[in-house]
């Protein structure tokens, strides 16, 4: 079955540590996205990538970094510079023409201890 | 800045009641519009979408939405809700001529249907 796999489902880290969230898709989609979901704030875009080796900042990119070395993979690193990293993180992908709906992963819940 | 507003943050209905969730966006050009649903413990999934043509769009599970360009709105409706419709609903917009694939999501509406 085609889809998006996010791992791990739950992640705990100590304050001051960087942590990387994995996102893999086998839908052959060009575009991939990272969102942060907080109660009452909906989905806020962190980073997105329209093609391999290219990505753009979203609305809340500070304290985060990404890479897009392969079409199917778009890992997100939450750095120690992110002031409030505890949140639910969602990865999504879509075909690369802007007219297609996004497909979402199951999310990773990150908790900073 | 482009934005999407969902004014109802929490809605509680009894089964068989009618549902209408509001969605307004701020962008003067052409848009593509979506409603997504997130059932408890599940990932977001597409409910319906509008790109062009008939402004009344039908989606899965009996949902529909009407695009009213003059009001910059894309409200979601269902004539008779069921307990299984309990979920969080998100409206999303892509500015069609933005040159990017950047989706703009609303803050979501939590719907609770009482059995």
PDB file of C-alpha atoms in Angstrom:
ATOM      1  CA  UNK A   1       0.000   0.000   0.000  1.00  0.00           C
ATOM      2  CA  UNK A   2       1.227   3.482  -0.835  1.00  0.00           C
ATOM      3  CA  UNK A   3       1.437   6.008   1.912  1.00  0.00           C
ATOM      4  CA  UNK A   4       3.457   8.134   4.265  1.00  0.00           C
ATOM      5  CA  UNK A   5       5.361   6.670   7.167  1.00  0.00           C
ATOM      6  CA  UNK A   6       6.399   8.787  10.090  1.00  0.00           C
ATOM      7  CA  UNK A   7       8.615   7.424  12.796  1.00  0.00           C
ATOM      8  CA  UNK A   8       8.720   7.170  15.664  1.00  0.00           C
ATOM      9  CA  UNK A   9       5.142   7.667  16.827  1.00  0.00           C
ATOM     10  CA  UNK A  10       6.273   9.001  20.209  1.00  0.00           C
ATOM     11  CA  UNK A  11       9.597  10.632  20.943  1.00  0.00           C
ATOM     12  CA  UNK A  12      11.033  11.849  24.202  1.00  0.00           C
ATOM     13  CA  UNK A  13      14.160  13.944  24.427  1.00  0.00           C
ATOM     14  CA  UNK A  14      15.973  15.960  27.021  1.00  0.00           C
ATOM     15  CA  UNK A  15      16.021  19.709  26.755  1.00  0.00           C
ATOM     16  CA  UNK A  16      18.961  20.979  24.707  1.00  0.00           C
ATOM     17  CA  UNK A  17      19.209  17.931  22.473  1.00  0.00           C
ATOM     18  CA  UNK A  18      18.561  17.951  18.758  1.00  0.00           C
ATOM     19  CA  UNK A  19      16.124  15.341  17.525  1.00  0.00           C
ATOM     20  CA  UNK A  20      15.283  14.138  14.018  1.00  0.00           C
ATOM     21  CA  UNK A  21      11.827  13.018  12.916  1.00  0.00           C
ATOM     22  CA  UNK A  22      11.591  10.681   9.975  1.00  0.00           C
ATOM     23  CA  UNK A  23       9.140  10.952   7.074  1.00  0.00           C
ATOM     24  CA  UNK A  24       9.134   8.550   4.136  1.00  0.00           C
ATOM     25  CA  UNK A  25       6.639   8.324   1.280  1.00  0.00           C
ATOM     26  CA  UNK A  26       6.214   5.771  -1.473  1.00  0.00           C
ATOM     27  CA  UNK A  27       3.582   7.701  -3.412  1.00  0.00           C
ATOM     28  CA  UNK A  28       6.119   9.116  -5.876  1.00  0.00           C
ATOM     29  CA  UNK A  29       5.041  12.612  -4.853  1.00  0.00           C
ATOM     30  CA  UNK A  30       7.268  15.548  -5.671  1.00  0.00           C
ATOM     31  CA  UNK A  31       6.177  17.842  -2.845  1.00  0.00           C
ATOM     32  CA  UNK A  32       6.567  17.158   0.867  1.00  0.00           C
ATOM     33  CA  UNK A  33       5.632  19.193   3.914  1.00  0.00           C
ATOM     34  CA  UNK A  34       6.129  19.396   7.658  1.00  0.00           C
ATOM     35  CA  UNK A  35       3.458  20.826   9.921  1.00  0.00           C
ATOM     36  CA  UNK A  36       3.196  21.391  13.596  1.00  0.00           C
ATOM     37  CA  UNK A  37      -0.216  20.829  15.173  1.00  0.00           C
ATOM     38  CA  UNK A  38      -1.021  22.463  18.488  1.00  0.00           C
ATOM     39  CA  UNK A  39      -4.457  22.550  20.146  1.00  0.00           C
ATOM     40  CA  UNK A  40      -6.495  25.480  18.888  1.00  0.00           C
ATOM     41  CA  UNK A  41      -3.880  26.536  16.347  1.00  0.00           C
ATOM     42  CA  UNK A  42      -4.526  24.124  13.528  1.00  0.00           C
ATOM     43  CA  UNK A  43      -1.685  23.106  11.248  1.00  0.00           C
ATOM     44  CA  UNK A  44       1.200  25.494  10.925  1.00  0.00           C
ATOM     45  CA  UNK A  45       3.703  24.991   8.130  1.00  0.00           C
ATOM     46  CA  UNK A  46       7.308  24.508   9.188  1.00  0.00           C
ATOM     47  CA  UNK A  47       9.072  23.656   5.932  1.00  0.00           C
ATOM     48  CA  UNK A  48       8.104  22.381   2.519  1.00  0.00           C
ATOM     49  CA  UNK A  49       9.912  20.995  -0.471  1.00  0.00           C
ATOM     50  CA  UNK A  50       8.687  20.999  -4.039  1.00  0.00           C
ATOM     51  CA  UNK A  51      11.558  19.013  -5.534  1.00  0.00           C
ATOM     52  CA  UNK A  52      14.617  17.077  -4.444  1.00  0.00           C
ATOM     53  CA  UNK A  53      17.487  19.181  -3.097  1.00  0.00           C
ATOM     54  CA  UNK A  54      15.242  22.205  -2.640  1.00  0.00           C
ATOM     55  CA  UNK A  55      13.091  23.366   0.269  1.00  0.00           C
ATOM     56  CA  UNK A  56      11.504  26.554   1.570  1.00  0.00           C
ATOM     57  CA  UNK A  57      10.720  27.904   4.994  1.00  0.00           C
ATOM     58  CA  UNK A  58       7.149  27.916   6.112  1.00  0.00           C
ATOM     59  CA  UNK A  59       5.539  30.160   8.691  1.00  0.00           C
ATOM     60  CA  UNK A  60       7.341  28.802  11.768  1.00  0.00           C
ATOM     61  CA  UNK A  61      10.739  27.574  10.536  1.00  0.00           C
ATOM     62  CA  UNK A  62      12.831  29.006  13.362  1.00  0.00           C
ATOM     63  CA  UNK A  63      14.513  26.262  15.371  1.00  0.00           C
ATOM     64  CA  UNK A  64      13.908  23.613  12.725  1.00  0.00           C
ATOM     65  CA  UNK A  65      15.929  22.269   9.796  1.00  0.00           C
ATOM     66  CA  UNK A  66      15.203  19.841   6.957  1.00  0.00           C
ATOM     67  CA  UNK A  67      16.894  18.083   4.082  1.00  0.00           C
ATOM     68  CA  UNK A  68      15.569  16.588   0.866  1.00  0.00           C
ATOM     69  CA  UNK A  69      18.293  14.407  -0.564  1.00  0.00           C
ATOM     70  CA  UNK A  70      15.882  11.794  -1.876  1.00  0.00           C
ATOM     71  CA  UNK A  71      12.425  12.143  -3.357  1.00  0.00           C
ATOM     72  CA  UNK A  72      10.883   9.761  -0.853  1.00  0.00           C
ATOM     73  CA  UNK A  73      12.442  11.195   2.305  1.00  0.00           C
ATOM     74  CA  UNK A  74      12.050  14.524   4.115  1.00  0.00           C
ATOM     75  CA  UNK A  75      13.473  14.364   7.656  1.00  0.00           C
ATOM     76  CA  UNK A  76      12.867  17.182  10.119  1.00  0.00           C
ATOM     77  CA  UNK A  77      15.376  18.116  12.811  1.00  0.00           C
ATOM     78  CA  UNK A  78      14.102  19.932  15.860  1.00  0.00           C
ATOM     79  CA  UNK A  79      17.085  21.808  17.208  1.00  0.00           C
ATOM     80  CA  UNK A  80      17.801  23.077  20.678  1.00  0.00           C
ATOM     81  CA  UNK A  81      17.027  26.565  19.358  1.00  0.00           C
ATOM     82  CA  UNK A  82      13.317  25.735  19.128  1.00  0.00           C
ATOM     83  CA  UNK A  83      11.837  27.371  22.221  1.00  0.00           C
ATOM     84  CA  UNK A  84       8.756  25.219  22.601  1.00  0.00           C
ATOM     85  CA  UNK A  85       9.306  21.950  20.743  1.00  0.00           C
ATOM     86  CA  UNK A  86       6.751  19.790  22.534  1.00  0.00           C
ATOM     87  CA  UNK A  87       4.040  19.267  19.914  1.00  0.00           C
ATOM     88  CA  UNK A  88       2.491  16.907  17.399  1.00  0.00           C
ATOM     89  CA  UNK A  89       4.334  16.903  14.065  1.00  0.00           C
ATOM     90  CA  UNK A  90       2.705  15.931  10.805  1.00  0.00           C
ATOM     91  CA  UNK A  91       4.355  15.129   7.509  1.00  0.00           C
ATOM     92  CA  UNK A  92       2.454  15.323   4.238  1.00  0.00           C
ATOM     93  CA  UNK A  93       3.078  14.920   0.536  1.00  0.00           C
ATOM     94  CA  UNK A  94       1.333  15.796  -2.678  1.00  0.00           C
ATOM     95  CA  UNK A  95       1.863  15.710  -6.406  1.00  0.00           C
ATOM     96  CA  UNK A  96       3.959  18.629  -7.471  1.00  0.00           C
ATOM     97  CA  UNK A  97       1.496  20.827  -9.257  1.00  0.00           C
ATOM     98  CA  UNK A  98      -0.290  22.551  -6.427  1.00  0.00           C
ATOM     99  CA  UNK A  99      -3.683  21.264  -7.492  1.00  0.00           C
ATOM    100  CA  UNK A 100      -3.712  18.026  -5.626  1.00  0.00           C
ATOM    101  CA  UNK A 101      -4.751  17.189  -2.077  1.00  0.00           C
ATOM    102  CA  UNK A 102      -2.159  16.308   0.499  1.00  0.00           C
ATOM    103  CA  UNK A 103      -1.679  12.876   1.978  1.00  0.00           C
ATOM    104  CA  UNK A 104      -0.743  12.810   5.633  1.00  0.00           C
ATOM    105  CA  UNK A 105       1.238  10.534   7.867  1.00  0.00           C
ATOM    106  CA  UNK A 106       0.109   9.437  11.321  1.00  0.00           C
ATOM    107  CA  UNK A 107       2.286  12.002  13.047  1.00  0.00           C
ATOM    108  CA  UNK A 108       5.005  12.028  15.678  1.00  0.00           C
ATOM    109  CA  UNK A 109       4.343  13.321  19.163  1.00  0.00           C
ATOM    110  CA  UNK A 110       7.483  14.924  20.533  1.00  0.00           C
ATOM    111  CA  UNK A 111       7.849  15.586  24.222  1.00  0.00           C
ATOM    112  CA  UNK A 112      10.782  17.415  25.705  1.00  0.00           C
ATOM    113  CA  UNK A 113      11.566  16.353  29.239  1.00  0.00           C
TER     114      UNK A 113
ATOM    115  CA  UNK B   1      -1.079  37.858   4.560  1.00  0.00           C
ATOM    116  CA  UNK B   2      -3.208  35.030   3.274  1.00  0.00           C
ATOM    117  CA  UNK B   3      -5.231  33.305   5.951  1.00  0.00           C
ATOM    118  CA  UNK B   4      -8.070  30.880   6.545  1.00  0.00           C
ATOM    119  CA  UNK B   5     -10.613  31.431   9.309  1.00  0.00           C
ATOM    120  CA  UNK B   6     -12.752  28.815  10.926  1.00  0.00           C
ATOM    121  CA  UNK B   7     -14.929  30.664  13.377  1.00  0.00           C
ATOM    122  CA  UNK B   8     -16.465  27.659  15.116  1.00  0.00           C
ATOM    123  CA  UNK B   9     -13.772  26.134  17.295  1.00  0.00           C
ATOM    124  CA  UNK B  10     -15.990  23.655  19.105  1.00  0.00           C
ATOM    125  CA  UNK B  11     -19.377  22.389  18.001  1.00  0.00           C
ATOM    126  CA  UNK B  12     -21.591  19.968  19.897  1.00  0.00           C
ATOM    127  CA  UNK B  13     -24.597  18.424  18.171  1.00  0.00           C
ATOM    128  CA  UNK B  14     -27.010  15.620  18.773  1.00  0.00           C
ATOM    129  CA  UNK B  15     -27.304  12.827  16.250  1.00  0.00           C
ATOM    130  CA  UNK B  16     -29.512  13.680  13.271  1.00  0.00           C
ATOM    131  CA  UNK B  17     -28.928  17.410  13.684  1.00  0.00           C
ATOM    132  CA  UNK B  18     -27.763  19.400  10.670  1.00  0.00           C
ATOM    133  CA  UNK B  19     -24.203  20.648  10.487  1.00  0.00           C
ATOM    134  CA  UNK B  20     -22.642  23.705   8.954  1.00  0.00           C
ATOM    135  CA  UNK B  21     -19.022  24.624   9.615  1.00  0.00           C
ATOM    136  CA  UNK B  22     -17.789  27.971   8.410  1.00  0.00           C
ATOM    137  CA  UNK B  23     -14.597  28.608   6.439  1.00  0.00           C
ATOM    138  CA  UNK B  24     -13.490  31.972   5.094  1.00  0.00           C
ATOM    139  CA  UNK B  25     -10.243  32.821   3.385  1.00  0.00           C
ATOM    140  CA  UNK B  26      -8.443  36.012   2.572  1.00  0.00           C
ATOM    141  CA  UNK B  27      -7.066  35.959  -0.956  1.00  0.00           C
ATOM    142  CA  UNK B  28      -8.352  37.848  -3.957  1.00  0.00           C
ATOM    143  CA  UNK B  29      -7.236  35.485  -6.686  1.00  0.00           C
ATOM    144  CA  UNK B  30      -8.153  31.984  -7.742  1.00  0.00           C
ATOM    145  CA  UNK B  31      -7.996  29.346  -5.039  1.00  0.00           C
ATOM    146  CA  UNK B  32      -8.197  25.608  -4.649  1.00  0.00           C
ATOM    147  CA  UNK B  33     -10.178  24.615  -1.567  1.00  0.00           C
ATOM    148  CA  UNK B  34     -10.189  21.543   0.639  1.00  0.00           C
ATOM    149  CA  UNK B  35     -11.810  20.137   3.729  1.00  0.00           C
ATOM    150  CA  UNK B  36      -9.896  17.549   5.730  1.00  0.00           C
ATOM    151  CA  UNK B  37     -11.104  15.472   8.640  1.00  0.00           C
ATOM    152  CA  UNK B  38      -9.126  13.958  11.500  1.00  0.00           C
ATOM    153  CA  UNK B  39     -10.985  11.228  13.381  1.00  0.00           C
ATOM    154  CA  UNK B  40      -9.746  10.414  16.889  1.00  0.00           C
ATOM    155  CA  UNK B  41      -6.472   8.524  16.664  1.00  0.00           C
ATOM    156  CA  UNK B  42      -6.325   8.660  12.894  1.00  0.00           C
ATOM    157  CA  UNK B  43      -4.418  10.691  10.345  1.00  0.00           C
ATOM    158  CA  UNK B  44      -5.901  13.580   8.424  1.00  0.00           C
ATOM    159  CA  UNK B  45      -7.817  12.540   5.352  1.00  0.00           C
ATOM    160  CA  UNK B  46      -9.444  14.403   2.526  1.00  0.00           C
ATOM    161  CA  UNK B  47     -13.172  14.995   2.858  1.00  0.00           C
ATOM    162  CA  UNK B  48     -13.743  16.966  -0.336  1.00  0.00           C
ATOM    163  CA  UNK B  49     -12.098  19.456  -2.664  1.00  0.00           C
ATOM    164  CA  UNK B  50     -13.002  22.249  -5.050  1.00  0.00           C
ATOM    165  CA  UNK B  51     -10.894  23.319  -8.006  1.00  0.00           C
ATOM    166  CA  UNK B  52     -13.398  24.678 -10.516  1.00  0.00           C
ATOM    167  CA  UNK B  53     -16.871  24.116 -11.972  1.00  0.00           C
ATOM    168  CA  UNK B  54     -19.981  23.488  -9.895  1.00  0.00           C
ATOM    169  CA  UNK B  55     -19.508  25.410  -6.647  1.00  0.00           C
ATOM    170  CA  UNK B  56     -21.449  22.772  -4.713  1.00  0.00           C
ATOM    171  CA  UNK B  57     -19.061  19.926  -4.069  1.00  0.00           C
ATOM    172  CA  UNK B  58     -19.984  16.550  -2.669  1.00  0.00           C
ATOM    173  CA  UNK B  59     -17.542  14.536  -0.627  1.00  0.00           C
ATOM    174  CA  UNK B  60     -17.387  11.324   1.287  1.00  0.00           C
ATOM    175  CA  UNK B  61     -19.787  10.258   4.036  1.00  0.00           C
ATOM    176  CA  UNK B  62     -22.569  12.592   2.961  1.00  0.00           C
ATOM    177  CA  UNK B  63     -20.635  15.815   3.381  1.00  0.00           C
ATOM    178  CA  UNK B  64     -20.865  18.689   0.936  1.00  0.00           C
ATOM    179  CA  UNK B  65     -19.431  22.176   0.692  1.00  0.00           C
ATOM    180  CA  UNK B  66     -20.412  25.278  -1.206  1.00  0.00           C
ATOM    181  CA  UNK B  67     -17.911  27.715  -2.640  1.00  0.00           C
ATOM    182  CA  UNK B  68     -19.261  31.282  -2.630  1.00  0.00           C
ATOM    183  CA  UNK B  69     -16.620  33.378  -4.336  1.00  0.00           C
ATOM    184  CA  UNK B  70     -18.217  36.710  -3.451  1.00  0.00           C
ATOM    185  CA  UNK B  71     -18.090  35.824   0.227  1.00  0.00           C
ATOM    186  CA  UNK B  72     -14.668  34.113   0.114  1.00  0.00           C
ATOM    187  CA  UNK B  73     -16.323  31.175   1.831  1.00  0.00           C
ATOM    188  CA  UNK B  74     -16.293  27.403   1.577  1.00  0.00           C
ATOM    189  CA  UNK B  75     -18.666  26.153   4.259  1.00  0.00           C
ATOM    190  CA  UNK B  76     -19.015  22.469   5.039  1.00  0.00           C
ATOM    191  CA  UNK B  77     -22.463  20.955   5.501  1.00  0.00           C
ATOM    192  CA  UNK B  78     -24.114  17.684   6.355  1.00  0.00           C
ATOM    193  CA  UNK B  79     -27.908  17.327   6.656  1.00  0.00           C
ATOM    194  CA  UNK B  80     -27.858  14.744   9.436  1.00  0.00           C
ATOM    195  CA  UNK B  81     -24.789  14.001  11.535  1.00  0.00           C
ATOM    196  CA  UNK B  82     -23.930  10.681  13.123  1.00  0.00           C
ATOM    197  CA  UNK B  83     -21.957   9.852  16.242  1.00  0.00           C
ATOM    198  CA  UNK B  84     -19.159   8.627  13.962  1.00  0.00           C
ATOM    199  CA  UNK B  85     -18.736  12.160  12.582  1.00  0.00           C
ATOM    200  CA  UNK B  86     -17.082  13.173  15.839  1.00  0.00           C
ATOM    201  CA  UNK B  87     -13.738  14.512  14.658  1.00  0.00           C
ATOM    202  CA  UNK B  88     -11.733  17.631  13.980  1.00  0.00           C
ATOM    203  CA  UNK B  89     -12.352  19.346  10.662  1.00  0.00           C
ATOM    204  CA  UNK B  90      -9.861  21.554   8.835  1.00  0.00           C
ATOM    205  CA  UNK B  91     -10.422  23.884   5.929  1.00  0.00           C
ATOM    206  CA  UNK B  92      -7.425  24.494   3.640  1.00  0.00           C
ATOM    207  CA  UNK B  93      -6.698  26.777   0.714  1.00  0.00           C
ATOM    208  CA  UNK B  94      -4.047  26.890  -1.998  1.00  0.00           C
ATOM    209  CA  UNK B  95      -3.751  30.254  -3.734  1.00  0.00           C
ATOM    210  CA  UNK B  96      -3.813  28.972  -7.303  1.00  0.00           C
ATOM    211  CA  UNK B  97      -1.439  31.479  -8.809  1.00  0.00           C
ATOM    212  CA  UNK B  98       0.923  31.747  -5.873  1.00  0.00           C
ATOM    213  CA  UNK B  99       3.661  29.849  -7.678  1.00  0.00           C
ATOM    214  CA  UNK B 100       4.148  27.592  -4.712  1.00  0.00           C
ATOM    215  CA  UNK B 101       2.465  24.502  -3.346  1.00  0.00           C
ATOM    216  CA  UNK B 102       1.840  26.123  -0.012  1.00  0.00           C
ATOM    217  CA  UNK B 103      -1.369  25.064   1.668  1.00  0.00           C
ATOM    218  CA  UNK B 104      -2.922  27.385   4.212  1.00  0.00           C
ATOM    219  CA  UNK B 105      -4.920  25.657   6.920  1.00  0.00           C
ATOM    220  CA  UNK B 106      -7.559  26.999   9.255  1.00  0.00           C
ATOM    221  CA  UNK B 107      -7.336  26.429  12.983  1.00  0.00           C
ATOM    222  CA  UNK B 108      -9.806  23.571  12.884  1.00  0.00           C
ATOM    223  CA  UNK B 109     -13.255  22.861  14.346  1.00  0.00           C
ATOM    224  CA  UNK B 110     -13.765  20.098  16.875  1.00  0.00           C
ATOM    225  CA  UNK B 111     -17.127  18.452  16.349  1.00  0.00           C
ATOM    226  CA  UNK B 112     -18.654  16.271  19.033  1.00  0.00           C
ATOM    227  CA  UNK B 113     -21.810  14.388  18.167  1.00  0.00           C
ATOM    228  CA  UNK B 114     -23.836  13.100  21.079  1.00  0.00           C
ATOM    229  CA  UNK B 115     -25.510   9.745  20.638  1.00  0.00           C
TER     230      UNK B 115
END
